[in-house]
JSON list of C-alpha atoms in Angstrom, two decimals:
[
{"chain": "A", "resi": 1, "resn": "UNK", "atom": "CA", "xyz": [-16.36, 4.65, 16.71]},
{"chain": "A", "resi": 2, "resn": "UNK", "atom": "CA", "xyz": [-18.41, 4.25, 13.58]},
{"chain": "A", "resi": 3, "resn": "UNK", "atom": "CA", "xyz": [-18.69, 0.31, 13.58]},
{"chain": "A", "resi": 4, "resn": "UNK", "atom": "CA", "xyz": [-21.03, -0.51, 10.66]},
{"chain": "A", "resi": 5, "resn": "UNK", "atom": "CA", "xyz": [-23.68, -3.95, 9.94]},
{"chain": "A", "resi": 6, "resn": "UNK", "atom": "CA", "xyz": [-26.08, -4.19, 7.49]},
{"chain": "A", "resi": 7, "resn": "UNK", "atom": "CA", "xyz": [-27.87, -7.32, 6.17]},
{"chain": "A", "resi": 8, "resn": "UNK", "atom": "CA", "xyz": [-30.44, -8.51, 3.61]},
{"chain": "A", "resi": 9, "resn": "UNK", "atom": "CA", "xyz": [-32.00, -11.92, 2.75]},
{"chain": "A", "resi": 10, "resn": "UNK", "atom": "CA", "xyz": [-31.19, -13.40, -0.49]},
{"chain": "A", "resi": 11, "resn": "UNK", "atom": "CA", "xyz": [-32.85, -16.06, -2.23]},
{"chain": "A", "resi": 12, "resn": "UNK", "atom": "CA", "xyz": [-29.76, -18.11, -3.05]},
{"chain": "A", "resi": 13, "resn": "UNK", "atom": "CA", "xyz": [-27.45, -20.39, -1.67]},
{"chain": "A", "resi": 14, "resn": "UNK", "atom": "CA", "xyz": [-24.99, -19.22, 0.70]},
{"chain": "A", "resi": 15, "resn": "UNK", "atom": "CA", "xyz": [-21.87, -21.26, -1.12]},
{"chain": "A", "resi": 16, "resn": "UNK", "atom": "CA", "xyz": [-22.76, -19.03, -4.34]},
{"chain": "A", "resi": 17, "resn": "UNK", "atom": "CA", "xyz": [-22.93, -15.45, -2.51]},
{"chain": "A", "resi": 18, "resn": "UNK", "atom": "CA", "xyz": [-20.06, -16.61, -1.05]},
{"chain": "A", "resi": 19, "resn": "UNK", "atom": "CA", "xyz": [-18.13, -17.50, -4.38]},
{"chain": "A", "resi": 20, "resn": "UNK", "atom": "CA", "xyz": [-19.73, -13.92, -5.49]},
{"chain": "A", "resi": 21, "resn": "UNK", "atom": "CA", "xyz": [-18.12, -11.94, -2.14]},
{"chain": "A", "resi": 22, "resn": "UNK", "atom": "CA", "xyz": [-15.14, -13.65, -2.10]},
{"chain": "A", "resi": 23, "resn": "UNK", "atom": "CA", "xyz": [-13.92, -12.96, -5.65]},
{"chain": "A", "resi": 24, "resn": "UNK", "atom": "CA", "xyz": [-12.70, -9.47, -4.79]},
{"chain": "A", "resi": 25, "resn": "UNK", "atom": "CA", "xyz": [-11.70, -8.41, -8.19]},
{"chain": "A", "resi": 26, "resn": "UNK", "atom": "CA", "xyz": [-15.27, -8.38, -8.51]},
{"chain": "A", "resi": 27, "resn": "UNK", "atom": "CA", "xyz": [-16.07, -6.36, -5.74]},
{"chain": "A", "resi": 28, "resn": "UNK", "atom": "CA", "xyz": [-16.75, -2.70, -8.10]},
{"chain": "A", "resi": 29, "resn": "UNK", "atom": "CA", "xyz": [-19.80, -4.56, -9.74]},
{"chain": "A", "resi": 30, "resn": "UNK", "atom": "CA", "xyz": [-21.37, -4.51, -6.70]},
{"chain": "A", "resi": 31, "resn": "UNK", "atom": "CA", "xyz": [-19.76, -1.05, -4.32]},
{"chain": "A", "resi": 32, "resn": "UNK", "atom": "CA", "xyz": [-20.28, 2.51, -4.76]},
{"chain": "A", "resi": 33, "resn": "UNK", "atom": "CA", "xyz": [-17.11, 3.39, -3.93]},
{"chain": "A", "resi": 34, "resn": "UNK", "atom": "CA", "xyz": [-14.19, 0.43, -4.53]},
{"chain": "A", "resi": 35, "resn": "UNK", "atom": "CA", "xyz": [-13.96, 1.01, -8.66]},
{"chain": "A", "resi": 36, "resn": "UNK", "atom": "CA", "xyz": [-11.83, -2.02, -8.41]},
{"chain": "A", "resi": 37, "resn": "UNK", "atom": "CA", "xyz": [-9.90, -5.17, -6.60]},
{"chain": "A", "resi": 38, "resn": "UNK", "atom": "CA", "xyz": [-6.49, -6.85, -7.67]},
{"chain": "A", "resi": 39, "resn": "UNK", "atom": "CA", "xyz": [-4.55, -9.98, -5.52]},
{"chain": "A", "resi": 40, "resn": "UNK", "atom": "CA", "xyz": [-1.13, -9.49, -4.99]},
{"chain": "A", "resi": 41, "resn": "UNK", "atom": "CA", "xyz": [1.71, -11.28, -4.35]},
{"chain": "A", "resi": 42, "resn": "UNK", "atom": "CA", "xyz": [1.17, -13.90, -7.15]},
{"chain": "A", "resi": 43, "resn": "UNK", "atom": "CA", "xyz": [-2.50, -14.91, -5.44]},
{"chain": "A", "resi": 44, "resn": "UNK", "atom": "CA", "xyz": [-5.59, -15.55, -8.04]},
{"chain": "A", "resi": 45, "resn": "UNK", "atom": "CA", "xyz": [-8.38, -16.50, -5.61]},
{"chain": "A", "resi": 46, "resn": "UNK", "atom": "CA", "xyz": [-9.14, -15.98, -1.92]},
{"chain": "A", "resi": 47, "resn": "UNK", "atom": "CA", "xyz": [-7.50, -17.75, 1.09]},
{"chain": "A", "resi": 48, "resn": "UNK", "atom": "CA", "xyz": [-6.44, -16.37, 4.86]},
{"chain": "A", "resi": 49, "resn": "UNK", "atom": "CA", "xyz": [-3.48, -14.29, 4.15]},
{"chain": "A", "resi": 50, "resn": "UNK", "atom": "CA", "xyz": [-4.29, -14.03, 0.55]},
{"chain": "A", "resi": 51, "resn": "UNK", "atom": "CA", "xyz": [-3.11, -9.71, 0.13]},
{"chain": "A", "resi": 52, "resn": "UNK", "atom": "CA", "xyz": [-4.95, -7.46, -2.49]},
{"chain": "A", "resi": 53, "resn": "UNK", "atom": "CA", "xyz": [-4.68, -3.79, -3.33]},
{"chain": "A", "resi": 54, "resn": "UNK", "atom": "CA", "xyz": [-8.82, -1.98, -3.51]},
{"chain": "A", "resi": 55, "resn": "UNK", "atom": "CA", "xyz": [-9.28, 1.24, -5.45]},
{"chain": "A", "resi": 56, "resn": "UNK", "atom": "CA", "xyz": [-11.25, 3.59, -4.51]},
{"chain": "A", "resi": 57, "resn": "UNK", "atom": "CA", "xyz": [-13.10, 6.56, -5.75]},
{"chain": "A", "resi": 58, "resn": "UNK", "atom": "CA", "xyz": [-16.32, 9.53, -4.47]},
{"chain": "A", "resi": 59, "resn": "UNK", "atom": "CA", "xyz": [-16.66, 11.90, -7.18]},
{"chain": "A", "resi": 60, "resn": "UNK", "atom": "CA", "xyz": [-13.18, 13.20, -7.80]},
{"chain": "A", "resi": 61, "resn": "UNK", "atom": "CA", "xyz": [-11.24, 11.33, -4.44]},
{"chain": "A", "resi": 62, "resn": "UNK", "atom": "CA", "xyz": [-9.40, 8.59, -5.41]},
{"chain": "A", "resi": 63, "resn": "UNK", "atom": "CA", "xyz": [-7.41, 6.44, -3.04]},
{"chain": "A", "resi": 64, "resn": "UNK", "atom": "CA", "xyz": [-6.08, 2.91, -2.56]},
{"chain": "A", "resi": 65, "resn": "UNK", "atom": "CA", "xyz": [-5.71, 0.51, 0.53]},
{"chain": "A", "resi": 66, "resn": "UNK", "atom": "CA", "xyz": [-4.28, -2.31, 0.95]},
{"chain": "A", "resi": 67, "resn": "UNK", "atom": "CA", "xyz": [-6.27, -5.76, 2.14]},
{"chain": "A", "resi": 68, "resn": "UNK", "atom": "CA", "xyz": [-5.51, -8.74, 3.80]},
{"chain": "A", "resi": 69, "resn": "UNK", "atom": "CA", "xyz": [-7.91, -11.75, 3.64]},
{"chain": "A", "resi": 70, "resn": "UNK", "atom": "CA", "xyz": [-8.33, -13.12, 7.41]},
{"chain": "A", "resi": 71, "resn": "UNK", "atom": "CA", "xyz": [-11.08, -15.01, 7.30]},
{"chain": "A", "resi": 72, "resn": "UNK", "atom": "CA", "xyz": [-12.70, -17.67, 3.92]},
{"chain": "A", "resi": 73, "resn": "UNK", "atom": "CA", "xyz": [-14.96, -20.27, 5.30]},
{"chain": "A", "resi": 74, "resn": "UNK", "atom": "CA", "xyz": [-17.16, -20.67, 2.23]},
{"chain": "A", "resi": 75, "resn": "UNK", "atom": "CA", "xyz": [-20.89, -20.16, 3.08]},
{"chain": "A", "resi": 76, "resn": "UNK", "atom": "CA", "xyz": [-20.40, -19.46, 5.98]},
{"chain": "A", "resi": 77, "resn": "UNK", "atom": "CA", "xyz": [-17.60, -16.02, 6.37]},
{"chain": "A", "resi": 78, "resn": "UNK", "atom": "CA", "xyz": [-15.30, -13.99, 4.45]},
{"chain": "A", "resi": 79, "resn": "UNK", "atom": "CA", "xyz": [-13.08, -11.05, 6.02]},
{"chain": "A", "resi": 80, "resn": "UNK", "atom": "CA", "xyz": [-10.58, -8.91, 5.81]},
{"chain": "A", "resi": 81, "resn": "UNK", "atom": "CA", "xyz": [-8.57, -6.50, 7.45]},
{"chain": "A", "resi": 82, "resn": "UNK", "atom": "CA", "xyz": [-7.48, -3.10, 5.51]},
{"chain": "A", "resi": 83, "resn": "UNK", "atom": "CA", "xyz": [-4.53, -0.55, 6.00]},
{"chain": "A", "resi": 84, "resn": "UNK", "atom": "CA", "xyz": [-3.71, 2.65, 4.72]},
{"chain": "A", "resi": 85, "resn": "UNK", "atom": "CA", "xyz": [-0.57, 2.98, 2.23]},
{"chain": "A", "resi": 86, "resn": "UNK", "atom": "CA", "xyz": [1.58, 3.38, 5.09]},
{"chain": "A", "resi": 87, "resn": "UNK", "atom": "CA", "xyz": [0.23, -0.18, 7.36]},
{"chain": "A", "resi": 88, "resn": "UNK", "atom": "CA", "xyz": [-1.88, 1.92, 9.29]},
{"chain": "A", "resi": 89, "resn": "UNK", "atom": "CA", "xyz": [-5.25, -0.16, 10.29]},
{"chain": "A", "resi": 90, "resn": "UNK", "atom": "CA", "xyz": [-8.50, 1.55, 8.24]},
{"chain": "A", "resi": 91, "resn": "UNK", "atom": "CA", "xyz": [-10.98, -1.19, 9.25]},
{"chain": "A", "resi": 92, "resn": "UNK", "atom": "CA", "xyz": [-11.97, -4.95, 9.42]},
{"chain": "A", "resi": 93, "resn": "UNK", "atom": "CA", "xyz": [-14.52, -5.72, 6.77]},
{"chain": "A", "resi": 94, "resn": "UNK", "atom": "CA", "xyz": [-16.78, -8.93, 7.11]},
{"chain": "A", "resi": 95, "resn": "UNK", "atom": "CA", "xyz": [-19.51, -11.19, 5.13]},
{"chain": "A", "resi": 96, "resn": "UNK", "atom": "CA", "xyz": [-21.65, -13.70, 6.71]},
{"chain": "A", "resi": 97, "resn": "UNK", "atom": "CA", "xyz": [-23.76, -15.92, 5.71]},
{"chain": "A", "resi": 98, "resn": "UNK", "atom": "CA", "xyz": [-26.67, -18.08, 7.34]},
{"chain": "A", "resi": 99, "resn": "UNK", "atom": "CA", "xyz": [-29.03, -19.98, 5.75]},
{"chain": "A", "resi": 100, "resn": "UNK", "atom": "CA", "xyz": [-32.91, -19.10, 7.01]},
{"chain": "A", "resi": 101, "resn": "UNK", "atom": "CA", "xyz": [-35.54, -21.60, 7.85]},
{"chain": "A", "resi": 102, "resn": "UNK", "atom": "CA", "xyz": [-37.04, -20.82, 4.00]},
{"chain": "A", "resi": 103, "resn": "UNK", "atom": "CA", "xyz": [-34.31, -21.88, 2.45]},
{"chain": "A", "resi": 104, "resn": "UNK", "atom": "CA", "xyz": [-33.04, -17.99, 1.34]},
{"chain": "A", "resi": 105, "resn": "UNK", "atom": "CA", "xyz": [-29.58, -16.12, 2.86]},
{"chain": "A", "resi": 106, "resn": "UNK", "atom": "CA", "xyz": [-29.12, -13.95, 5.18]},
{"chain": "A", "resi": 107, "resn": "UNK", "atom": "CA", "xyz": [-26.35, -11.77, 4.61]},
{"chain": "A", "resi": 108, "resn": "UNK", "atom": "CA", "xyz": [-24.38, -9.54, 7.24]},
{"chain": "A", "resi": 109, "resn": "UNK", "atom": "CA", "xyz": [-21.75, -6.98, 5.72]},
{"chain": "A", "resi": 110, "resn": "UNK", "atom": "CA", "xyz": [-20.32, -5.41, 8.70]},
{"chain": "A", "resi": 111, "resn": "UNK", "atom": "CA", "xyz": [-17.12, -3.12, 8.77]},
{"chain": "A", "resi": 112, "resn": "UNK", "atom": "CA", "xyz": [-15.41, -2.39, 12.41]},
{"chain": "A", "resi": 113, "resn": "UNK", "atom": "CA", "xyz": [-13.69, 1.30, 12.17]},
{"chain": "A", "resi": 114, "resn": "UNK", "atom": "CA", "xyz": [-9.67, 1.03, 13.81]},
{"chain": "A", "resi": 115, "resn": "UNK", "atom": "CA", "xyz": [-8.50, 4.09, 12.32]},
{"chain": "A", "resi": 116, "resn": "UNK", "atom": "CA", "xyz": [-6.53, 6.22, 15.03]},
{"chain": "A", "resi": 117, "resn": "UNK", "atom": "CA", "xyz": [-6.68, 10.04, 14.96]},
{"chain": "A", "resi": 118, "resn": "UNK", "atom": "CA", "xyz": [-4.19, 10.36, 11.70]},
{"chain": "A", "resi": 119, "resn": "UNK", "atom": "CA", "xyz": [-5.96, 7.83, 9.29]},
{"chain": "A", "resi": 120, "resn": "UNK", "atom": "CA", "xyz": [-9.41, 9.53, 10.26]},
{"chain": "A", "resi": 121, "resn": "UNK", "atom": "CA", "xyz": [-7.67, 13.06, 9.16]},
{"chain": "A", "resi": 122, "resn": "UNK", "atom": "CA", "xyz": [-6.11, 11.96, 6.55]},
{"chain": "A", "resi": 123, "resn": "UNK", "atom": "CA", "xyz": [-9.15, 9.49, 5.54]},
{"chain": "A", "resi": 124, "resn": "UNK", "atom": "CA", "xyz": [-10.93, 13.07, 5.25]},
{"chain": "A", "resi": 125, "resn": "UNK", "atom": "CA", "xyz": [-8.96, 14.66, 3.09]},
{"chain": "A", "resi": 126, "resn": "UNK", "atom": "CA", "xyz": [-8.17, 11.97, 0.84]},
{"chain": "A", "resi": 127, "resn": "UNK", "atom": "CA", "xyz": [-12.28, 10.86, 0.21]},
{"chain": "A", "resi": 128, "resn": "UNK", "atom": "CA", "xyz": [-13.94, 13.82, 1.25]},
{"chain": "A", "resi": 129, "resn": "UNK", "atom": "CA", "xyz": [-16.07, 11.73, 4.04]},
{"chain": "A", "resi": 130, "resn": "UNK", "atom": "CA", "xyz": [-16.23, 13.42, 7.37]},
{"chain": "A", "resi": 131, "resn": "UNK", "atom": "CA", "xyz": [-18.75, 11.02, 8.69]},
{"chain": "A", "resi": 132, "resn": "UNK", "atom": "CA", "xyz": [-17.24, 7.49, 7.72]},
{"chain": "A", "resi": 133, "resn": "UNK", "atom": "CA", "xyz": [-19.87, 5.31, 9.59]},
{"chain": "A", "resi": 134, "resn": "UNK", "atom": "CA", "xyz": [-22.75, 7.03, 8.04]},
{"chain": "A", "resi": 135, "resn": "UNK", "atom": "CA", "xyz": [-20.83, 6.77, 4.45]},
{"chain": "A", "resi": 136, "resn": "UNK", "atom": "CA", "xyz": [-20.75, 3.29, 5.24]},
{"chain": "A", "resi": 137, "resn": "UNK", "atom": "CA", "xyz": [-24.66, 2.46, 5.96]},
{"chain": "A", "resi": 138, "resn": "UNK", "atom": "CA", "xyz": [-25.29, 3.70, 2.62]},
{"chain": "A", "resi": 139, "resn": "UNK", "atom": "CA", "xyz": [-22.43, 2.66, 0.39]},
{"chain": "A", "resi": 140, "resn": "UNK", "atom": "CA", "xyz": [-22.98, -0.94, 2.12]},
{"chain": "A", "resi": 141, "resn": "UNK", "atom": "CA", "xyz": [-26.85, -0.60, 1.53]},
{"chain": "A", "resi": 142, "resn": "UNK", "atom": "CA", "xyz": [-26.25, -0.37, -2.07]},
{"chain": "A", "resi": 143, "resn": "UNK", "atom": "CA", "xyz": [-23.62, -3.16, -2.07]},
{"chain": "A", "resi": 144, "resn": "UNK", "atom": "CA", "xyz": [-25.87, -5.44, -0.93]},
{"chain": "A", "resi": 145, "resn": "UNK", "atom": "CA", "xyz": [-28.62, -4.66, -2.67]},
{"chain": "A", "resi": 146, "resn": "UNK", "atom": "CA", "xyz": [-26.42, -4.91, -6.15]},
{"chain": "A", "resi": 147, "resn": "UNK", "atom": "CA", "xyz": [-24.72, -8.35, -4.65]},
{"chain": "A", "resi": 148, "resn": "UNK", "atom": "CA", "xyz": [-28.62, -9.60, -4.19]},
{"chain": "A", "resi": 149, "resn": "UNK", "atom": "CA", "xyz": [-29.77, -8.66, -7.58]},
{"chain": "A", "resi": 150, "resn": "UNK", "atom": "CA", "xyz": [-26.85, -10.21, -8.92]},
{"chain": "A", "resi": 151, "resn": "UNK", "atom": "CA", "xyz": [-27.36, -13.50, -6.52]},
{"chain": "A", "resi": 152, "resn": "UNK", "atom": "CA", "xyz": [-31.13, -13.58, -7.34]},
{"chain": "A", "resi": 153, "resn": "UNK", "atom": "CA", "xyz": [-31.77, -11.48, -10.80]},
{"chain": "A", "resi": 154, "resn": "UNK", "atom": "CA", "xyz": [-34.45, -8.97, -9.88]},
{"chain": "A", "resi": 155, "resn": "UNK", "atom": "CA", "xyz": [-35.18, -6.06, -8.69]},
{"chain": "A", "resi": 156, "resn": "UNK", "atom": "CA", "xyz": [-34.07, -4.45, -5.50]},
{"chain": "A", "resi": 157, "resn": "UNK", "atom": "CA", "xyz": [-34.77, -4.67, -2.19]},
{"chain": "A", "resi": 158, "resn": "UNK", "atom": "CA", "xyz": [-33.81, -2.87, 0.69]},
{"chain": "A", "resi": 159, "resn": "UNK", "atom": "CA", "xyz": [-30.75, -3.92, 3.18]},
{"chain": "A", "resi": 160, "resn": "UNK", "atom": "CA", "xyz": [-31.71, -2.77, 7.62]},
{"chain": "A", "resi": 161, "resn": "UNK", "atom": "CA", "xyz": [-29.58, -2.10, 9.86]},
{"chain": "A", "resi": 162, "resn": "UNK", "atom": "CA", "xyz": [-28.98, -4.97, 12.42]},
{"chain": "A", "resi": 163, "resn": "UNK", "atom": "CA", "xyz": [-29.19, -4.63, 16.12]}
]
């Protein structure tokens, strides 16, 4: 239903694209569409159940969700589940990382779609997206290639598709 993975090899350490991911507040320098990241509920750093609030913005759309960190094994995952303003699932985001024979990083964004019929209405209206998954390949190309430059400093590459 519009499941989502894209990867691209870095030349860094997985720990410190990790550390990079995982700091959501940060998360705007790098996507096209989330302006911006805050924790809730007192929380200053990632950990599993660790909530934040992502805001979001295509031209004129604007729209939050709310996240829910499920997943920080540093260098090695970091996930997290988002809802709608009313606790209705949006998606499961996830970042992993694996170290390649050369020494670089191999990192897998991948986003698994669980909106039901209402969200995916509603989704439409509120960003203007009719065709999420495709949104998603590029938005998460261009994440990816910002999070590299950023890991690496140089110019961009190009995230693929995986399999």
């Amino acid at each position: 239903m519009g499941d989502v993975s894209m990867r691209v090899e870095v030349a860094a350490l997985a720990e410190a694209i990790y550390d990079l991911v995982a700091d959501m507040p940060r998360m705007g320098e790098w996507s096209p569409e989330c302006e911006r990241v805050e924790w809730t509920g007192g929380a200053s750093g990632p950990a599993v159940g660790v909530g934040f609030v992502g805001h979001n913005r295509i031209g004129w759309h604007r729209w939050s969700t709310h996240g829910r960190v499920t997943t920080a094994e540093r260098g090695s995952e970091f996930a997290f589940d988002v809802r709608s303003l009313f606790d209705l699932p949006v998606a499961l985001w996830s970042y992993r990382f694996e170290t390649t024979a050369g020494g670089a990083c191999l990192v897998t964004e991948s986003t698994t779609d669980r909106r039901g019929a209402l969200i995916r209405m509603a989704g439409r209206l509120a960003t203007g997206v009719s065709d999420r998954a495709e949104r998603n390949r590029k938005t998460m190309t261009t994440t990816l290639d910002r999070l590299r430059v950023t890991a690496e400093g140089q110019a961009p590459s190009r995230a693929t598709p995986t399999a």
